[in-house]
């Protein structure tokens, strides 16, 4: 699969863009685990052109994580074009446009998946951004606004006509948010359109190697993007890559996974500061499958998620690994 001049190989597996999740440190870890391509957190066009520090920080790319896409969102042509040029100057391999975020504070204002209610404006923005930059432009979107307006097959073709070089389709409508199951049959229809010539990347509910292989085989997509299943579990990319490329890398044991979690914590603190870095990492700790299924874990879990210093958090993780995890889980 190729996006412009970027060769991602056969059946690439990618890290999806996720707000408050896919910072540079996490992206690099996922890349080391096997992700063929990584995507930034959502970058607000309006905030970027106002030079908001928290937003400009999202443009930082670690060389080891490449190829990397930076994803922008907005609802007006002018700011999106200006933001696209700023992003291009920061040096990503690809510029991705977010037409899929379903959360109210984005979609409710007409950006992200909100654009699915104004297709002409979506196409106008896409065309203008493509013309404004020299790097490949891609789009991530959903099936449609709701069940009665699943327009993705036609929409993908119209976006292709605007000049994008790949499309990622999340197999849900905006109205579904993240409920129900992703509709991979609809994603397969996008890929089966004989007039569509750009790569199609599927996204939604890829939580295991078994689901990954089934999605590739049944939908025919060129690549697959993994989102929520990677939160607190960057090692999922090792498992997925071993499924599509047997022998890709050694399987990680529990001690390896604890080391990765500790690395995430340290790098989050180093990137921001101790207090905010720990706040940021709590989402990963809360979601991590490493702590699922441990009996009588509630009090320890609460302590872990309420720890406010690096020393306290390290001590709790050491207790979990050495005094609880090794005896109960194994």
mmCIF file of C-alpha atoms in Angstrom:
data_model
loop_
_atom_site.group_PDB
_atom_site.id
_atom_site.type_symbol
_atom_site.label_atom_id
_atom_site.label_comp_id
_atom_site.label_asym_id
_atom_site.label_seq_id
_atom_site.Cartn_x
_atom_site.Cartn_y
_atom_site.Cartn_z
ATOM 1 C CA UNK A 1 0.000 0.000 0.000
ATOM 2 C CA UNK A 2 1.294 3.426 -0.963
ATOM 3 C CA UNK A 3 0.221 6.933 -0.012
ATOM 4 C CA UNK A 4 1.989 9.240 -2.422
ATOM 5 C CA UNK A 5 5.635 8.160 -2.330
ATOM 6 C CA UNK A 6 5.279 6.480 1.060
ATOM 7 C CA UNK A 7 5.406 2.687 0.839
ATOM 8 C CA UNK A 8 3.705 1.070 3.830
ATOM 9 C CA UNK A 9 4.077 -2.492 2.603
ATOM 10 C CA UNK A 10 1.416 -5.182 2.436
ATOM 11 C CA UNK A 11 -1.458 -5.086 4.923
ATOM 12 C CA UNK A 12 -0.142 -2.216 7.054
ATOM 13 C CA UNK A 13 -1.487 -1.676 10.556
ATOM 14 C CA UNK A 14 -1.648 1.911 11.760
ATOM 15 C CA UNK A 15 -2.158 3.828 14.977
ATOM 16 C CA UNK A 16 -5.330 5.939 14.811
ATOM 17 C CA UNK A 17 -5.360 9.608 15.822
ATOM 18 C CA UNK A 18 -6.817 10.007 19.319
ATOM 19 C CA UNK A 19 -7.059 13.156 21.384
ATOM 20 C CA UNK A 20 -5.131 13.015 24.683
ATOM 21 C CA UNK A 21 -3.696 9.656 23.631
ATOM 22 C CA UNK A 22 -1.425 9.768 20.581
ATOM 23 C CA UNK A 23 1.286 12.139 21.768
ATOM 24 C CA UNK A 24 4.782 11.758 20.314
ATOM 25 C CA UNK A 25 5.988 9.401 23.056
ATOM 26 C CA UNK A 26 3.073 6.993 22.666
ATOM 27 C CA UNK A 27 3.382 7.100 18.884
ATOM 28 C CA UNK A 28 7.057 6.159 19.067
ATOM 29 C CA UNK A 29 6.346 3.225 21.378
ATOM 30 C CA UNK A 30 3.598 1.981 19.049
ATOM 31 C CA UNK A 31 5.971 2.322 16.108
ATOM 32 C CA UNK A 32 8.579 0.254 17.950
ATOM 33 C CA UNK A 33 5.901 -2.361 18.626
ATOM 34 C CA UNK A 34 5.047 -2.619 14.945
ATOM 35 C CA UNK A 35 2.717 0.197 13.877
ATOM 36 C CA UNK A 36 3.447 0.908 10.224
ATOM 37 C CA UNK A 37 2.274 4.497 10.507
ATOM 38 C CA UNK A 38 1.216 6.827 13.313
ATOM 39 C CA UNK A 39 -1.173 9.766 13.528
ATOM 40 C CA UNK A 40 -1.064 12.788 15.818
ATOM 41 C CA UNK A 41 -3.709 13.936 18.217
ATOM 42 C CA UNK A 42 -6.396 16.165 16.700
ATOM 43 C CA UNK A 43 -5.030 19.613 15.836
ATOM 44 C CA UNK A 44 -7.572 22.435 15.848
ATOM 45 C CA UNK A 45 -7.063 24.707 12.846
ATOM 46 C CA UNK A 46 -8.407 27.711 14.754
ATOM 47 C CA UNK A 47 -6.117 27.096 17.746
ATOM 48 C CA UNK A 48 -3.116 26.461 15.519
ATOM 49 C CA UNK A 49 -3.367 29.735 13.628
ATOM 50 C CA UNK A 50 -3.758 31.532 16.964
ATOM 51 C CA UNK A 51 -0.482 29.900 18.034
ATOM 52 C CA UNK A 52 -1.956 28.262 21.141
ATOM 53 C CA UNK A 53 0.982 26.500 22.803
ATOM 54 C CA UNK A 54 -0.928 23.339 23.751
ATOM 55 C CA UNK A 55 -1.861 22.945 20.097
ATOM 56 C CA UNK A 56 1.477 23.799 18.498
ATOM 57 C CA UNK A 57 3.073 21.230 20.813
ATOM 58 C CA UNK A 58 1.120 18.540 18.943
ATOM 59 C CA UNK A 59 3.164 19.210 15.814
ATOM 60 C CA UNK A 60 6.301 17.717 17.379
ATOM 61 C CA UNK A 61 7.460 14.588 15.582
ATOM 62 C CA UNK A 62 10.109 12.140 16.755
ATOM 63 C CA UNK A 63 12.166 10.940 13.802
ATOM 64 C CA UNK A 64 11.957 7.314 14.884
ATOM 65 C CA UNK A 65 8.180 7.227 14.549
ATOM 66 C CA UNK A 66 7.990 8.066 10.851
ATOM 67 C CA UNK A 67 6.023 7.851 8.657
ATOM 68 C CA UNK A 68 3.695 10.120 10.607
ATOM 69 C CA UNK A 69 0.542 12.054 9.753
ATOM 70 C CA UNK A 70 -0.639 15.176 11.510
ATOM 71 C CA UNK A 71 -4.409 15.490 11.575
ATOM 72 C CA UNK A 72 -6.279 18.806 11.517
ATOM 73 C CA UNK A 73 -9.926 19.708 11.957
ATOM 74 C CA UNK A 74 -12.025 22.805 11.451
ATOM 75 C CA UNK A 75 -15.170 24.053 9.793
ATOM 76 C CA UNK A 76 -14.047 26.956 7.596
ATOM 77 C CA UNK A 77 -11.942 26.933 4.449
ATOM 78 C CA UNK A 78 -9.606 29.812 5.305
ATOM 79 C CA UNK A 79 -8.412 28.597 8.707
ATOM 80 C CA UNK A 80 -8.055 25.029 7.428
ATOM 81 C CA UNK A 81 -5.857 26.173 4.541
ATOM 82 C CA UNK A 82 -3.709 28.331 6.813
ATOM 83 C CA UNK A 83 -3.400 25.531 9.352
ATOM 84 C CA UNK A 84 -2.488 23.059 6.611
ATOM 85 C CA UNK A 85 0.424 25.244 5.554
ATOM 86 C CA UNK A 86 1.633 25.570 9.138
ATOM 87 C CA UNK A 87 1.437 21.801 9.559
ATOM 88 C CA UNK A 88 3.311 21.170 6.324
ATOM 89 C CA UNK A 89 6.122 23.438 7.519
ATOM 90 C CA UNK A 90 6.498 21.284 10.661
ATOM 91 C CA UNK A 91 7.552 18.331 8.514
ATOM 92 C CA UNK A 92 4.995 15.493 8.698
ATOM 93 C CA UNK A 93 4.903 12.864 5.980
ATOM 94 C CA UNK A 94 1.146 13.214 5.480
ATOM 95 C CA UNK A 95 -1.575 15.716 6.316
ATOM 96 C CA UNK A 96 -4.847 14.106 7.396
ATOM 97 C CA UNK A 97 -8.204 15.871 7.612
ATOM 98 C CA UNK A 98 -10.523 14.888 10.440
ATOM 99 C CA UNK A 99 -14.088 14.515 9.189
ATOM 100 C CA UNK A 100 -14.876 11.767 11.694
ATOM 101 C CA UNK A 101 -14.596 12.965 15.309
ATOM 102 C CA UNK A 102 -18.092 12.470 16.782
ATOM 103 C CA UNK A 103 -17.778 14.284 20.125
ATOM 104 C CA UNK A 104 -20.196 17.120 20.708
ATOM 105 C CA UNK A 105 -17.620 19.860 21.234
ATOM 106 C CA UNK A 106 -16.246 19.145 17.734
ATOM 107 C CA UNK A 107 -19.089 17.694 15.646
ATOM 108 C CA UNK A 108 -21.676 19.887 17.327
ATOM 109 C CA UNK A 109 -19.853 22.947 16.013
ATOM 110 C CA UNK A 110 -19.782 21.634 12.460
ATOM 111 C CA UNK A 111 -16.223 20.271 12.427
ATOM 112 C CA UNK A 112 -15.087 16.630 12.494
ATOM 113 C CA UNK A 113 -18.053 14.370 11.802
ATOM 114 C CA UNK A 114 -20.237 17.466 11.799
ATOM 115 C CA UNK A 115 -19.070 17.955 8.217
ATOM 116 C CA UNK A 116 -21.149 14.916 7.264
ATOM 117 C CA UNK A 117 -24.149 17.266 7.479
ATOM 118 C CA UNK A 118 -22.579 19.686 4.993
ATOM 119 C CA UNK A 119 -20.958 17.635 2.250
ATOM 120 C CA UNK A 120 -20.435 20.593 -0.124
ATOM 121 C CA UNK A 121 -18.433 22.410 2.564
ATOM 122 C CA UNK A 122 -16.486 19.217 3.304
ATOM 123 C CA UNK A 123 -15.519 18.921 -0.346
ATOM 124 C CA UNK A 124 -14.648 22.620 -0.563
ATOM 125 C CA UNK A 125 -12.321 22.348 2.434
ATOM 126 C CA UNK A 126 -10.722 19.174 1.103
ATOM 127 C CA UNK A 127 -10.069 20.634 -2.328
ATOM 128 C CA UNK A 128 -8.601 23.826 -0.871
ATOM 129 C CA UNK A 129 -6.294 21.965 1.531
ATOM 130 C CA UNK A 130 -5.055 19.640 -1.215
ATOM 131 C CA UNK A 131 -4.223 22.645 -3.377
ATOM 132 C CA UNK A 132 -2.499 24.468 -0.501
ATOM 133 C CA UNK A 133 0.174 21.868 0.331
ATOM 134 C CA UNK A 134 2.625 19.636 -1.490
ATOM 135 C CA UNK A 135 2.562 16.657 0.904
ATOM 136 C CA UNK A 136 -0.090 13.921 0.489
ATOM 137 C CA UNK A 137 -3.486 14.753 1.961
ATOM 138 C CA UNK A 138 -5.742 12.026 3.346
ATOM 139 C CA UNK A 139 -9.159 11.994 5.024
ATOM 140 C CA UNK A 140 -10.601 10.094 7.976
ATOM 141 C CA UNK A 141 -14.383 9.996 8.214
ATOM 142 C CA UNK A 142 -17.409 7.858 9.067
ATOM 143 C CA UNK A 143 -20.218 6.088 7.233
ATOM 144 C CA UNK A 144 -22.492 9.126 7.464
ATOM 145 C CA UNK A 145 -24.290 11.273 10.008
ATOM 146 C CA UNK A 146 -26.850 8.618 10.956
ATOM 147 C CA UNK A 147 -28.276 5.310 9.743
ATOM 148 C CA UNK A 148 -30.470 7.003 7.141
ATOM 149 C CA UNK A 149 -27.601 8.983 5.616
ATOM 150 C CA UNK A 150 -24.795 6.467 5.159
ATOM 151 C CA UNK A 151 -23.241 8.220 2.188
ATOM 152 C CA UNK A 152 -19.712 6.896 2.451
ATOM 153 C CA UNK A 153 -19.520 4.962 -0.845
ATOM 154 C CA UNK A 154 -20.370 8.010 -2.937
ATOM 155 C CA UNK A 155 -18.562 10.382 -0.580
ATOM 156 C CA UNK A 156 -15.270 8.485 -0.810
ATOM 157 C CA UNK A 157 -15.345 8.834 -4.576
ATOM 158 C CA UNK A 158 -16.096 12.570 -4.369
ATOM 159 C CA UNK A 159 -13.250 13.073 -1.886
ATOM 160 C CA UNK A 160 -10.948 11.209 -4.264
ATOM 161 C CA UNK A 161 -11.957 13.680 -6.975
ATOM 162 C CA UNK A 162 -10.791 16.481 -4.638
ATOM 163 C CA UNK A 163 -7.288 15.036 -4.738
ATOM 164 C CA UNK A 164 -6.875 13.057 -1.527
ATOM 165 C CA UNK A 165 -4.478 10.124 -1.713
ATOM 166 C CA UNK A 166 -6.104 7.746 0.791
ATOM 167 C CA UNK A 167 -9.260 7.513 2.894
ATOM 168 C CA UNK A 168 -9.825 5.972 6.306
ATOM 169 C CA UNK A 169 -13.364 4.868 7.080
ATOM 170 C CA UNK A 170 -14.565 4.265 10.633
ATOM 171 C CA UNK A 171 -17.408 1.777 10.356
ATOM 172 C CA UNK A 172 -19.945 3.734 12.385
ATOM 173 C CA UNK A 173 -22.125 6.776 11.836
ATOM 174 C CA UNK A 174 -21.684 9.918 13.878
ATOM 175 C CA UNK A 175 -24.952 9.193 15.706
ATOM 176 C CA UNK A 176 -23.576 5.866 16.906
ATOM 177 C CA UNK A 177 -20.542 7.513 18.517
ATOM 178 C CA UNK A 178 -18.700 4.361 19.647
ATOM 179 C CA UNK A 179 -21.742 2.201 20.409
ATOM 180 C CA UNK A 180 -22.780 -0.946 18.592
ATOM 181 C CA UNK A 181 -20.442 -2.749 16.234
ATOM 182 C CA UNK A 182 -18.444 -1.261 13.391
ATOM 183 C CA UNK A 183 -20.019 -2.089 10.025
ATOM 184 C CA UNK A 184 -17.219 -3.666 8.032
ATOM 185 C CA UNK A 185 -19.662 -4.616 5.276
ATOM 186 C CA UNK A 186 -20.062 -0.917 4.494
ATOM 187 C CA UNK A 187 -16.298 -0.465 4.540
ATOM 188 C CA UNK A 188 -16.054 -3.375 2.089
ATOM 189 C CA UNK A 189 -18.520 -1.603 -0.236
ATOM 190 C CA UNK A 190 -16.275 1.446 -0.275
ATOM 191 C CA UNK A 191 -13.297 -0.698 -1.237
ATOM 192 C CA UNK A 192 -15.344 -2.556 -3.885
ATOM 193 C CA UNK A 193 -16.293 0.633 -5.738
ATOM 194 C CA UNK A 194 -14.580 0.176 -9.150
ATOM 195 C CA UNK A 195 -14.245 3.947 -9.550
ATOM 196 C CA UNK A 196 -12.231 4.325 -6.355
ATOM 197 C CA UNK A 197 -8.507 4.029 -6.949
ATOM 198 C CA UNK A 198 -6.991 5.417 -3.743
ATOM 199 C CA UNK A 199 -6.127 3.154 -0.778
ATOM 200 C CA UNK A 200 -8.946 2.417 1.667
ATOM 201 C CA UNK A 201 -8.056 2.026 5.337
ATOM 202 C CA UNK A 202 -10.607 0.377 7.622
ATOM 203 C CA UNK A 203 -11.134 1.341 11.249
ATOM 204 C CA UNK A 204 -13.334 0.052 14.055
ATOM 205 C CA UNK A 205 -13.336 -2.719 16.680
ATOM 206 C CA UNK A 206 -9.952 -4.229 15.814
ATOM 207 C CA UNK A 207 -9.089 -5.647 19.219
ATOM 208 C CA UNK A 208 -7.250 -8.868 18.361
ATOM 209 C CA UNK A 209 -5.217 -10.609 15.703
ATOM 210 C CA UNK A 210 -8.243 -12.729 14.836
ATOM 211 C CA UNK A 211 -10.373 -9.653 14.129
ATOM 212 C CA UNK A 212 -7.568 -8.054 12.161
ATOM 213 C CA UNK A 213 -7.201 -11.009 9.813
ATOM 214 C CA UNK A 214 -10.975 -11.343 9.410
ATOM 215 C CA UNK A 215 -11.281 -7.654 8.558
ATOM 216 C CA UNK A 216 -8.537 -7.840 5.939
ATOM 217 C CA UNK A 217 -9.962 -10.983 4.360
ATOM 218 C CA UNK A 218 -13.634 -9.971 4.347
ATOM 219 C CA UNK A 219 -13.331 -6.309 3.405
ATOM 220 C CA UNK A 220 -10.362 -6.272 1.061
ATOM 221 C CA UNK A 221 -9.085 -2.996 2.561
ATOM 222 C CA UNK A 222 -5.533 -1.905 1.878
ATOM 223 C CA UNK A 223 -4.724 -1.127 5.509
ATOM 224 C CA UNK A 224 -6.253 -1.163 8.971
ATOM 225 C CA UNK A 225 -6.183 1.489 11.666
ATOM 226 C CA UNK A 226 -6.299 0.607 15.365
ATOM 227 C CA UNK A 227 -7.515 3.078 17.959
ATOM 228 C CA UNK A 228 -9.035 2.383 21.358
ATOM 229 C CA UNK A 229 -7.567 -1.116 21.679
ATOM 230 C CA UNK A 230 -4.094 0.424 21.819
ATOM 231 C CA UNK A 231 -4.821 2.692 24.800
ATOM 232 C CA UNK A 232 -2.792 1.355 27.685
ATOM 233 C CA UNK A 233 -1.678 -1.509 25.431
ATOM 234 C CA UNK A 234 0.811 -0.355 22.770
ATOM 235 C CA UNK A 235 2.022 -3.960 22.562
ATOM 236 C CA UNK A 236 -1.126 -4.816 20.583
ATOM 237 C CA UNK A 237 0.790 -3.779 17.472
ATOM 238 C CA UNK A 238 3.339 -6.537 18.076
ATOM 239 C CA UNK A 239 0.501 -9.060 18.261
ATOM 240 C CA UNK A 240 -1.191 -7.684 15.139
ATOM 241 C CA UNK A 241 1.996 -7.493 13.074
ATOM 242 C CA UNK A 242 2.895 -11.045 13.997
ATOM 243 C CA UNK A 243 -0.510 -12.070 12.632
ATOM 244 C CA UNK A 244 0.030 -10.493 9.206
ATOM 245 C CA UNK A 245 3.811 -11.006 9.149
ATOM 246 C CA UNK A 246 4.622 -14.160 11.153
ATOM 247 C CA UNK A 247 7.922 -13.839 12.976
ATOM 248 C CA UNK A 248 7.812 -10.042 12.923
ATOM 249 C CA UNK A 249 9.054 -9.838 16.508
ATOM 250 C CA UNK A 250 9.144 -11.632 19.852
ATOM 251 C CA UNK A 251 5.946 -11.851 21.857
ATOM 252 C CA UNK A 252 6.036 -9.617 24.919
ATOM 253 C CA UNK A 253 5.678 -11.146 28.366
ATOM 254 C CA UNK A 254 4.080 -9.462 31.371
ATOM 255 C CA UNK A 255 7.356 -7.977 32.589
ATOM 256 C CA UNK A 256 7.884 -6.402 29.156
ATOM 257 C CA UNK A 257 4.411 -4.859 29.307
ATOM 258 C CA UNK A 258 5.025 -3.397 32.764
ATOM 259 C CA UNK A 259 8.243 -1.867 31.434
ATOM 260 C CA UNK A 260 6.333 -0.233 28.598
ATOM 261 C CA UNK A 261 3.733 1.172 30.979
ATOM 262 C CA UNK A 262 6.506 2.607 33.175
ATOM 263 C CA UNK A 263 8.174 4.102 30.119
ATOM 264 C CA UNK A 264 4.913 5.776 29.110
ATOM 265 C CA UNK A 265 4.601 7.284 32.571
ATOM 266 C CA UNK A 266 8.167 8.599 32.672
ATOM 267 C CA UNK A 267 8.017 10.058 29.188
ATOM 268 C CA UNK A 268 4.654 11.668 29.852
ATOM 269 C CA UNK A 269 6.085 13.371 32.939
ATOM 270 C CA UNK A 270 9.230 14.415 31.071
ATOM 271 C CA UNK A 271 7.187 15.821 28.187
ATOM 272 C CA UNK A 272 4.894 17.994 30.314
ATOM 273 C CA UNK A 273 5.508 18.006 34.070
ATOM 274 C CA UNK A 274 4.879 15.620 36.937
ATOM 275 C CA UNK A 275 1.325 16.669 37.794
ATOM 276 C CA UNK A 276 -0.067 17.013 34.276
ATOM 277 C CA UNK A 277 1.982 14.114 32.945
ATOM 278 C CA UNK A 278 0.405 11.778 35.473
ATOM 279 C CA UNK A 279 -3.062 13.145 34.690
ATOM 280 C CA UNK A 280 -2.425 12.426 31.031
ATOM 281 C CA UNK A 281 -1.306 8.853 31.620
ATOM 282 C CA UNK A 282 -4.307 7.930 33.776
ATOM 283 C CA UNK A 283 -6.394 7.246 30.674
ATOM 284 C CA UNK A 284 -3.872 4.612 29.617
ATOM 285 C CA UNK A 285 -3.742 3.076 33.085
ATOM 286 C CA UNK A 286 -7.534 2.964 33.353
ATOM 287 C CA UNK A 287 -7.890 1.235 29.988
ATOM 288 C CA UNK A 288 -4.920 -1.112 30.131
ATOM 289 C CA UNK A 289 -5.800 -4.822 29.857
ATOM 290 C CA UNK A 290 -2.740 -5.480 32.017
ATOM 291 C CA UNK A 291 -4.894 -4.836 35.092
ATOM 292 C CA UNK A 292 -8.078 -6.576 33.955
ATOM 293 C CA UNK A 293 -9.326 -9.617 35.801
ATOM 294 C CA UNK A 294 -7.256 -9.230 38.961
ATOM 295 C CA UNK A 295 -9.444 -10.280 41.929
ATOM 296 C CA UNK A 296 -10.074 -7.745 44.708
ATOM 297 C CA UNK A 297 -8.231 -5.097 42.758
ATOM 298 C CA UNK A 298 -10.643 -2.193 43.280
ATOM 299 C CA UNK A 299 -8.805 -0.449 46.131
ATOM 300 C CA UNK A 300 -5.436 -0.781 44.405
ATOM 301 C CA UNK A 301 -6.916 0.430 41.124
ATOM 302 C CA UNK A 302 -8.329 3.525 42.820
ATOM 303 C CA UNK A 303 -4.973 4.233 44.447
ATOM 304 C CA UNK A 304 -3.208 3.840 41.101
ATOM 305 C CA UNK A 305 -5.574 6.241 39.353
ATOM 306 C CA UNK A 306 -5.407 8.776 42.190
ATOM 307 C CA UNK A 307 -1.626 8.818 42.578
ATOM 308 C CA UNK A 308 -0.343 12.355 42.072
ATOM 309 C CA UNK A 309 3.425 11.878 42.210
ATOM 310 C CA UNK A 310 5.770 9.767 40.137
ATOM 311 C CA UNK A 311 7.177 8.114 43.251
ATOM 312 C CA UNK A 312 3.737 7.073 44.491
ATOM 313 C CA UNK A 313 2.729 5.723 41.098
ATOM 314 C CA UNK A 314 5.969 3.783 40.697
ATOM 315 C CA UNK A 315 5.518 2.262 44.161
ATOM 316 C CA UNK A 316 1.958 1.161 43.362
ATOM 317 C CA UNK A 317 3.025 -0.394 40.057
ATOM 318 C CA UNK A 318 5.855 -2.247 41.814
ATOM 319 C CA UNK A 319 3.351 -3.549 44.369
ATOM 320 C CA UNK A 320 0.969 -4.669 41.612
ATOM 321 C CA UNK A 321 3.658 -6.424 39.616
ATOM 322 C CA UNK A 322 5.616 -8.034 42.453
ATOM 323 C CA UNK A 323 3.040 -8.654 45.181
ATOM 324 C CA UNK A 324 -0.254 -9.047 43.321
ATOM 325 C CA UNK A 325 0.226 -9.693 39.644
ATOM 326 C CA UNK A 326 2.887 -12.400 39.705
ATOM 327 C CA UNK A 327 1.034 -14.512 42.267
ATOM 328 C CA UNK A 328 -2.585 -13.993 41.176
ATOM 329 C CA UNK A 329 -2.484 -13.561 37.402
ATOM 330 C CA UNK A 330 0.249 -16.068 36.702
#
